[in-house]
Amino acid sequence: MPGGRLTQQDRRRIAAGLADGLSYAEIARRLDRPTSTISREVGRNGGPGGYRPEQAHRATTQRARRGTPASPRAAGPPGGTPGEEIVEMAVRTGLPRMTARVHVDLLLSEDGRRTAAELARRLKVSPASVSVAVNYLVQHGYVRRERDPQRRRDVYVVDDEAWYHSVVLGTRQTLEAARAATAGAETFGPDSPVGQRLARAGAFLERISLDTIASAERWRDLLA
């Protein structure tokens, strides 16, 4: 029942969603719950890597009987390692959890290179989950795909230049939105309220985008 207490079945669905690499927002949507409910439930019961539905249900029931809050220590990611902290920060910015895990594993690898099979084995997930994650990362400029001709397999690579490409790619998408807003302003007419609103939005987004691209070019040498 939306808005009521989480049931044991709800918690099992949360665990399944975490295992599939879904974001808190997507899990919440599937359960018809607020995202804050899911993040609070997971945070107070072991974090995304240590969440166990049966244990969470028992602990919540016991807390309700005692009238005591969850232990503050359970609120953070399990173990608190740098990699886990980076994953949590990425998820909070909207990156899908599985995508964040793949990205961080590449970032923390010695040479910044992994095959899909290596990622699946290290993260203990299915090849299909890795495929979805790396496709997102390649599309948004976070990593690049290279072909190993000898072993006939793809290798995914993250290097310092990836930050530049990611910033520029994302900003160009914003620039497209700016130009779409400007075109919309012309369609509605510059004297109409809608036209004026779109024109202001387009001008703002265009200036910000061009400044960001110029700044990325100016400071690109820092990545060399």
PDB file of C-alpha atoms in Angstrom:
ATOM      1  CA  MET A   1       0.000   0.000   0.000  1.00  0.00           C
ATOM      2  CA  PRO A   2       1.636   3.292  -1.139  1.00  0.00           C
ATOM      3  CA  GLY A   3       2.555   5.520   1.776  1.00  0.00           C
ATOM      4  CA  GLY A   4       2.276   2.724   4.363  1.00  0.00           C
ATOM      5  CA  ARG A   5       4.991   0.681   5.981  1.00  0.00           C
ATOM      6  CA  LEU A   6       7.215  -1.446   3.804  1.00  0.00           C
ATOM      7  CA  THR A   7       6.250  -5.102   3.776  1.00  0.00           C
ATOM      8  CA  GLN A   8       8.623  -8.034   3.647  1.00  0.00           C
ATOM      9  CA  GLN A   9       7.735  -8.468  -0.029  1.00  0.00           C
ATOM     10  CA  ASP A  10       8.572  -4.806  -0.632  1.00  0.00           C
ATOM     11  CA  ARG A  11      11.973  -5.355   0.939  1.00  0.00           C
ATOM     12  CA  ARG A  12      12.609  -8.389  -1.238  1.00  0.00           C
ATOM     13  CA  ARG A  13      11.833  -6.276  -4.289  1.00  0.00           C
ATOM     14  CA  ILE A  14      14.219  -3.603  -3.039  1.00  0.00           C
ATOM     15  CA  ALA A  15      16.975  -6.213  -2.672  1.00  0.00           C
ATOM     16  CA  ALA A  16      16.271  -7.523  -6.171  1.00  0.00           C
ATOM     17  CA  GLY A  17      16.432  -3.993  -7.562  1.00  0.00           C
ATOM     18  CA  LEU A  18      19.768  -3.327  -5.871  1.00  0.00           C
ATOM     19  CA  ALA A  19      21.147  -6.589  -7.236  1.00  0.00           C
ATOM     20  CA  ASP A  20      20.091  -5.508 -10.738  1.00  0.00           C
ATOM     21  CA  GLY A  21      21.861  -2.185 -10.318  1.00  0.00           C
ATOM     22  CA  LEU A  22      18.697  -0.065 -10.308  1.00  0.00           C
ATOM     23  CA  SER A  23      18.796   3.433  -8.870  1.00  0.00           C
ATOM     24  CA  TYR A  24      16.832   4.300  -5.735  1.00  0.00           C
ATOM     25  CA  ALA A  25      14.516   6.393  -7.909  1.00  0.00           C
ATOM     26  CA  GLU A  26      13.714   3.458 -10.204  1.00  0.00           C
ATOM     27  CA  ILE A  27      13.123   1.085  -7.288  1.00  0.00           C
ATOM     28  CA  ALA A  28      10.858   3.683  -5.701  1.00  0.00           C
ATOM     29  CA  ARG A  29       8.913   4.066  -8.933  1.00  0.00           C
ATOM     30  CA  ARG A  30       8.345   0.322  -9.189  1.00  0.00           C
ATOM     31  CA  LEU A  31       7.113   0.197  -5.600  1.00  0.00           C
ATOM     32  CA  ASP A  32       5.106   3.413  -5.934  1.00  0.00           C
ATOM     33  CA  ARG A  33       7.023   4.938  -3.029  1.00  0.00           C
ATOM     34  CA  PRO A  34       9.016   8.140  -2.502  1.00  0.00           C
ATOM     35  CA  THR A  35      12.705   7.851  -3.368  1.00  0.00           C
ATOM     36  CA  SER A  36      13.540   9.067   0.131  1.00  0.00           C
ATOM     37  CA  THR A  37      11.763   6.015   1.568  1.00  0.00           C
ATOM     38  CA  ILE A  38      14.014   3.662  -0.390  1.00  0.00           C
ATOM     39  CA  SER A  39      17.251   5.517   0.353  1.00  0.00           C
ATOM     40  CA  ARG A  40      16.392   5.677   4.070  1.00  0.00           C
ATOM     41  CA  GLU A  41      15.416   1.988   4.148  1.00  0.00           C
ATOM     42  CA  VAL A  42      18.650   0.888   2.474  1.00  0.00           C
ATOM     43  CA  GLY A  43      20.857   3.311   4.399  1.00  0.00           C
ATOM     44  CA  ARG A  44      19.646   2.221   7.822  1.00  0.00           C
ATOM     45  CA  ASN A  45      19.861  -1.494   6.983  1.00  0.00           C
ATOM     46  CA  GLY A  46      23.416  -2.111   5.814  1.00  0.00           C
ATOM     47  CA  GLY A  47      23.689   0.071   2.732  1.00  0.00           C
ATOM     48  CA  PRO A  48      23.397  -1.034  -0.920  1.00  0.00           C
ATOM     49  CA  GLY A  49      26.080  -3.692  -0.623  1.00  0.00           C
ATOM     50  CA  GLY A  50      24.870  -5.188   2.647  1.00  0.00           C
ATOM     51  CA  TYR A  51      21.095  -4.901   2.393  1.00  0.00           C
ATOM     52  CA  ARG A  52      19.309  -8.148   3.325  1.00  0.00           C
ATOM     53  CA  PRO A  53      15.492  -8.037   3.149  1.00  0.00           C
ATOM     54  CA  GLU A  54      14.748 -10.538   5.926  1.00  0.00           C
ATOM     55  CA  GLN A  55      17.245  -8.939   8.301  1.00  0.00           C
ATOM     56  CA  ALA A  56      15.940  -5.477   7.432  1.00  0.00           C
ATOM     57  CA  HIS A  57      12.380  -6.578   8.128  1.00  0.00           C
ATOM     58  CA  ARG A  58      13.287  -8.101  11.485  1.00  0.00           C
ATOM     59  CA  ALA A  59      15.346  -5.074  12.483  1.00  0.00           C
ATOM     60  CA  THR A  60      12.569  -2.668  11.557  1.00  0.00           C
ATOM     61  CA  THR A  61      10.033  -4.688  13.504  1.00  0.00           C
ATOM     62  CA  GLN A  62      12.307  -4.743  16.557  1.00  0.00           C
ATOM     63  CA  ARG A  63      12.937  -0.996  16.319  1.00  0.00           C
ATOM     64  CA  ALA A  64       9.214  -0.346  16.107  1.00  0.00           C
ATOM     65  CA  ARG A  65       8.623  -2.408  19.245  1.00  0.00           C
ATOM     66  CA  ARG A  66      11.396  -0.641  21.142  1.00  0.00           C
ATOM     67  CA  GLY A  67      10.651   2.763  19.690  1.00  0.00           C
ATOM     68  CA  THR A  68      14.369   3.317  19.022  1.00  0.00           C
ATOM     69  CA  PRO A  69      15.971   4.776  15.872  1.00  0.00           C
ATOM     70  CA  ALA A  70      18.365   2.969  13.591  1.00  0.00           C
ATOM     71  CA  SER A  71      22.018   2.946  14.503  1.00  0.00           C
ATOM     72  CA  PRO A  72      23.805   5.917  12.884  1.00  0.00           C
ATOM     73  CA  ARG A  73      26.660   3.635  11.973  1.00  0.00           C
ATOM     74  CA  ALA A  74      24.461   1.757   9.507  1.00  0.00           C
ATOM     75  CA  ALA A  75      23.610   4.874   7.509  1.00  0.00           C
ATOM     76  CA  GLY A  76      26.750   4.935   5.361  1.00  0.00           C
ATOM     77  CA  PRO A  77      27.910   2.488   2.708  1.00  0.00           C
ATOM     78  CA  PRO A  78      29.267  -0.806   4.095  1.00  0.00           C
ATOM     79  CA  GLY A  79      32.971  -0.789   4.754  1.00  0.00           C
ATOM     80  CA  GLY A  80      33.310   2.858   3.823  1.00  0.00           C
ATOM     81  CA  THR A  81      36.073   2.214   1.269  1.00  0.00           C
ATOM     82  CA  PRO A  82      36.934   4.997  -1.188  1.00  0.00           C
ATOM     83  CA  GLY A  83      35.432   3.032  -4.093  1.00  0.00           C
ATOM     84  CA  GLU A  84      32.128   2.568  -2.289  1.00  0.00           C
ATOM     85  CA  GLU A  85      32.019   6.239  -1.339  1.00  0.00           C
ATOM     86  CA  ILE A  86      32.568   7.282  -4.961  1.00  0.00           C
ATOM     87  CA  VAL A  87      29.796   4.939  -6.097  1.00  0.00           C
ATOM     88  CA  GLU A  88      27.404   6.430  -3.553  1.00  0.00           C
ATOM     89  CA  MET A  89      28.236   9.974  -4.643  1.00  0.00           C
ATOM     90  CA  ALA A  90      27.704   9.047  -8.298  1.00  0.00           C
ATOM     91  CA  VAL A  91      24.342   7.438  -7.511  1.00  0.00           C
ATOM     92  CA  ARG A  92      23.231  10.550  -5.628  1.00  0.00           C
ATOM     93  CA  THR A  93      23.901  12.598  -8.764  1.00  0.00           C
ATOM     94  CA  GLY A  94      21.573  10.332 -10.739  1.00  0.00           C
ATOM     95  CA  LEU A  95      23.934   7.764 -12.261  1.00  0.00           C
ATOM     96  CA  PRO A  96      22.444   4.233 -12.275  1.00  0.00           C
ATOM     97  CA  ARG A  97      24.077   2.137  -9.570  1.00  0.00           C
ATOM     98  CA  MET A  98      25.424  -0.563 -11.871  1.00  0.00           C
ATOM     99  CA  THR A  99      26.818   2.067 -14.217  1.00  0.00           C
ATOM    100  CA  ALA A 100      28.495   3.793 -11.273  1.00  0.00           C
ATOM    101  CA  ARG A 101      30.012   0.509 -10.073  1.00  0.00           C
ATOM    102  CA  VAL A 102      31.437  -0.264 -13.516  1.00  0.00           C
ATOM    103  CA  HIS A 103      32.820   3.254 -13.883  1.00  0.00           C
ATOM    104  CA  VAL A 104      34.479   3.215 -10.466  1.00  0.00           C
ATOM    105  CA  ASP A 105      35.972  -0.232 -11.052  1.00  0.00           C
ATOM    106  CA  LEU A 106      37.559   1.086 -14.248  1.00  0.00           C
ATOM    107  CA  LEU A 107      38.758   4.246 -12.519  1.00  0.00           C
ATOM    108  CA  LEU A 108      40.460   2.277  -9.762  1.00  0.00           C
ATOM    109  CA  SER A 109      42.064  -0.324 -12.038  1.00  0.00           C
ATOM    110  CA  GLU A 110      45.834  -0.135 -12.437  1.00  0.00           C
ATOM    111  CA  ASP A 111      45.839   0.605 -16.175  1.00  0.00           C
ATOM    112  CA  GLY A 112      42.249   1.821 -16.559  1.00  0.00           C
ATOM    113  CA  ARG A 113      41.326  -1.138 -18.767  1.00  0.00           C
ATOM    114  CA  ARG A 114      38.906  -4.017 -18.339  1.00  0.00           C
ATOM    115  CA  THR A 115      37.105  -6.453 -20.601  1.00  0.00           C
ATOM    116  CA  ALA A 116      33.386  -7.047 -20.171  1.00  0.00           C
ATOM    117  CA  ALA A 117      34.149 -10.512 -18.786  1.00  0.00           C
ATOM    118  CA  GLU A 118      36.546  -9.069 -16.209  1.00  0.00           C
ATOM    119  CA  LEU A 119      33.972  -6.498 -15.102  1.00  0.00           C
ATOM    120  CA  ALA A 120      31.257  -9.144 -14.765  1.00  0.00           C
ATOM    121  CA  ARG A 121      33.551 -11.407 -12.738  1.00  0.00           C
ATOM    122  CA  ARG A 122      34.846  -8.670 -10.450  1.00  0.00           C
ATOM    123  CA  LEU A 123      31.433  -7.143  -9.761  1.00  0.00           C
ATOM    124  CA  LYS A 124      29.652 -10.530  -9.608  1.00  0.00           C
ATOM    125  CA  VAL A 125      26.950  -9.463 -12.056  1.00  0.00           C
ATOM    126  CA  SER A 126      25.633 -10.734 -15.358  1.00  0.00           C
ATOM    127  CA  PRO A 127      27.298  -9.847 -18.680  1.00  0.00           C
ATOM    128  CA  ALA A 128      24.011  -8.228 -19.714  1.00  0.00           C
ATOM    129  CA  SER A 129      24.193  -5.816 -16.763  1.00  0.00           C
ATOM    130  CA  VAL A 130      27.760  -4.909 -17.672  1.00  0.00           C
ATOM    131  CA  SER A 131      26.753  -4.377 -21.302  1.00  0.00           C
ATOM    132  CA  VAL A 132      24.038  -1.885 -20.366  1.00  0.00           C
ATOM    133  CA  ALA A 133      26.416  -0.023 -18.044  1.00  0.00           C
ATOM    134  CA  VAL A 134      29.345   0.253 -20.456  1.00  0.00           C
ATOM    135  CA  ASN A 135      27.074   1.319 -23.315  1.00  0.00           C
ATOM    136  CA  TYR A 136      25.869   4.203 -21.155  1.00  0.00           C
ATOM    137  CA  LEU A 137      29.440   5.136 -20.210  1.00  0.00           C
ATOM    138  CA  VAL A 138      30.633   5.032 -23.828  1.00  0.00           C
ATOM    139  CA  GLN A 139      27.632   7.047 -25.024  1.00  0.00           C
ATOM    140  CA  HIS A 140      28.279   9.774 -22.431  1.00  0.00           C
ATOM    141  CA  GLY A 141      32.027   9.923 -23.002  1.00  0.00           C
ATOM    142  CA  TYR A 142      33.148   8.448 -19.689  1.00  0.00           C
ATOM    143  CA  VAL A 143      34.994   5.530 -21.303  1.00  0.00           C
ATOM    144  CA  ARG A 144      35.977   4.432 -24.780  1.00  0.00           C
ATOM    145  CA  ARG A 145      35.726   1.071 -26.455  1.00  0.00           C
ATOM    146  CA  GLU A 146      38.788  -0.545 -28.043  1.00  0.00           C
ATOM    147  CA  ARG A 147      38.980  -3.767 -30.007  1.00  0.00           C
ATOM    148  CA  ASP A 148      41.522  -6.451 -29.150  1.00  0.00           C
ATOM    149  CA  PRO A 149      42.131  -8.015 -32.594  1.00  0.00           C
ATOM    150  CA  GLN A 150      44.101 -10.951 -31.261  1.00  0.00           C
ATOM    151  CA  ARG A 151      41.503 -12.121 -28.763  1.00  0.00           C
ATOM    152  CA  ARG A 152      38.509 -10.726 -30.676  1.00  0.00           C
ATOM    153  CA  ARG A 153      36.936  -8.923 -27.783  1.00  0.00           C
ATOM    154  CA  ASP A 154      36.180  -5.389 -26.707  1.00  0.00           C
ATOM    155  CA  VAL A 155      38.243  -3.651 -24.046  1.00  0.00           C
ATOM    156  CA  TYR A 156      36.808  -0.707 -22.129  1.00  0.00           C
ATOM    157  CA  VAL A 157      39.242   2.065 -21.277  1.00  0.00           C
ATOM    158  CA  VAL A 158      39.058   5.073 -18.994  1.00  0.00           C
ATOM    159  CA  ASP A 159      41.834   7.660 -19.071  1.00  0.00           C
ATOM    160  CA  ASP A 160      42.354  11.297 -18.138  1.00  0.00           C
ATOM    161  CA  GLU A 161      40.999  12.515 -21.475  1.00  0.00           C
ATOM    162  CA  ALA A 162      37.674  10.833 -20.648  1.00  0.00           C
ATOM    163  CA  TRP A 163      36.838  13.694 -18.278  1.00  0.00           C
ATOM    164  CA  TYR A 164      37.322  16.226 -21.062  1.00  0.00           C
ATOM    165  CA  HIS A 165      35.221  14.262 -23.542  1.00  0.00           C
ATOM    166  CA  SER A 166      32.474  13.680 -20.986  1.00  0.00           C
ATOM    167  CA  VAL A 167      32.232  17.379 -20.125  1.00  0.00           C
ATOM    168  CA  VAL A 168      32.200  18.465 -23.762  1.00  0.00           C
ATOM    169  CA  LEU A 169      29.692  15.812 -24.813  1.00  0.00           C
ATOM    170  CA  GLY A 170      27.278  16.643 -22.000  1.00  0.00           C
ATOM    171  CA  THR A 171      27.619  20.370 -22.643  1.00  0.00           C
ATOM    172  CA  ARG A 172      26.945  19.976 -26.347  1.00  0.00           C
ATOM    173  CA  GLN A 173      23.690  18.235 -25.467  1.00  0.00           C
ATOM    174  CA  THR A 174      22.776  21.222 -23.301  1.00  0.00           C
ATOM    175  CA  LEU A 175      23.690  23.501 -26.202  1.00  0.00           C
ATOM    176  CA  GLU A 176      21.270  21.588 -28.414  1.00  0.00           C
ATOM    177  CA  ALA A 177      18.555  22.160 -25.823  1.00  0.00           C
ATOM    178  CA  ALA A 178      19.406  25.876 -25.807  1.00  0.00           C
ATOM    179  CA  ARG A 179      19.034  26.116 -29.554  1.00  0.00           C
ATOM    180  CA  ALA A 180      15.782  24.182 -29.431  1.00  0.00           C
ATOM    181  CA  ALA A 181      14.460  26.676 -26.885  1.00  0.00           C
ATOM    182  CA  THR A 182      15.521  29.571 -29.112  1.00  0.00           C
ATOM    183  CA  ALA A 183      13.781  27.987 -32.093  1.00  0.00           C
ATOM    184  CA  GLY A 184      10.680  27.497 -29.960  1.00  0.00           C
ATOM    185  CA  ALA A 185      10.740  31.173 -29.000  1.00  0.00           C
ATOM    186  CA  GLU A 186      10.663  32.121 -32.668  1.00  0.00           C
ATOM    187  CA  THR A 187       7.755  29.760 -33.262  1.00  0.00           C
ATOM    188  CA  PHE A 188       5.637  31.252 -30.472  1.00  0.00           C
ATOM    189  CA  GLY A 189       6.732  34.786 -31.298  1.00  0.00           C
ATOM    190  CA  PRO A 190       9.155  37.058 -29.425  1.00  0.00           C
ATOM    191  CA  ASP A 191       6.334  39.169 -27.990  1.00  0.00           C
ATOM    192  CA  SER A 192       4.372  36.282 -26.484  1.00  0.00           C
ATOM    193  CA  PRO A 193       4.911  35.216 -22.839  1.00  0.00           C
ATOM    194  CA  VAL A 194       5.933  31.716 -23.934  1.00  0.00           C
ATOM    195  CA  GLY A 195       8.288  33.078 -26.591  1.00  0.00           C
ATOM    196  CA  GLN A 196       9.955  35.402 -24.101  1.00  0.00           C
ATOM    197  CA  ARG A 197      10.337  32.624 -21.552  1.00  0.00           C
ATOM    198  CA  LEU A 198      11.918  30.260 -24.100  1.00  0.00           C
ATOM    199  CA  ALA A 199      14.167  33.006 -25.429  1.00  0.00           C
ATOM    200  CA  ARG A 200      15.536  33.732 -21.944  1.00  0.00           C
ATOM    201  CA  ALA A 201      16.112  30.044 -21.276  1.00  0.00           C
ATOM    202  CA  GLY A 202      17.820  29.553 -24.625  1.00  0.00           C
ATOM    203  CA  ALA A 203      20.125  32.548 -24.115  1.00  0.00           C
ATOM    204  CA  PHE A 204      21.088  31.422 -20.621  1.00  0.00           C
ATOM    205  CA  LEU A 205      21.790  27.803 -21.592  1.00  0.00           C
ATOM    206  CA  GLU A 206      23.732  28.849 -24.689  1.00  0.00           C
ATOM    207  CA  ARG A 207      26.010  31.215 -22.752  1.00  0.00           C
ATOM    208  CA  ILE A 208      26.645  28.637 -20.027  1.00  0.00           C
ATOM    209  CA  SER A 209      27.343  25.901 -22.584  1.00  0.00           C
ATOM    210  CA  LEU A 210      29.760  27.969 -24.658  1.00  0.00           C
ATOM    211  CA  ASP A 211      31.590  29.106 -21.521  1.00  0.00           C
ATOM    212  CA  THR A 212      31.900  25.517 -20.298  1.00  0.00           C
ATOM    213  CA  ILE A 213      33.260  24.247 -23.613  1.00  0.00           C
ATOM    214  CA  ALA A 214      35.752  27.120 -23.781  1.00  0.00           C
ATOM    215  CA  SER A 215      36.852  26.428 -20.205  1.00  0.00           C
ATOM    216  CA  ALA A 216      37.298  22.712 -20.948  1.00  0.00           C
ATOM    217  CA  GLU A 217      39.501  23.589 -23.923  1.00  0.00           C
ATOM    218  CA  ARG A 218      41.485  26.110 -21.879  1.00  0.00           C
ATOM    219  CA  TRP A 219      42.257  23.697 -19.054  1.00  0.00           C
ATOM    220  CA  ARG A 220      42.574  20.512 -21.088  1.00  0.00           C
ATOM    221  CA  ASP A 221      46.364  20.545 -20.700  1.00  0.00           C
ATOM    222  CA  LEU A 222      45.921  19.778 -16.997  1.00  0.00           C
ATOM    223  CA  LEU A 223      44.957  16.236 -18.041  1.00  0.00           C
ATOM    224  CA  ALA A 224      48.101  15.710 -20.102  1.00  0.00           C
TER     225      ALA A 224
END
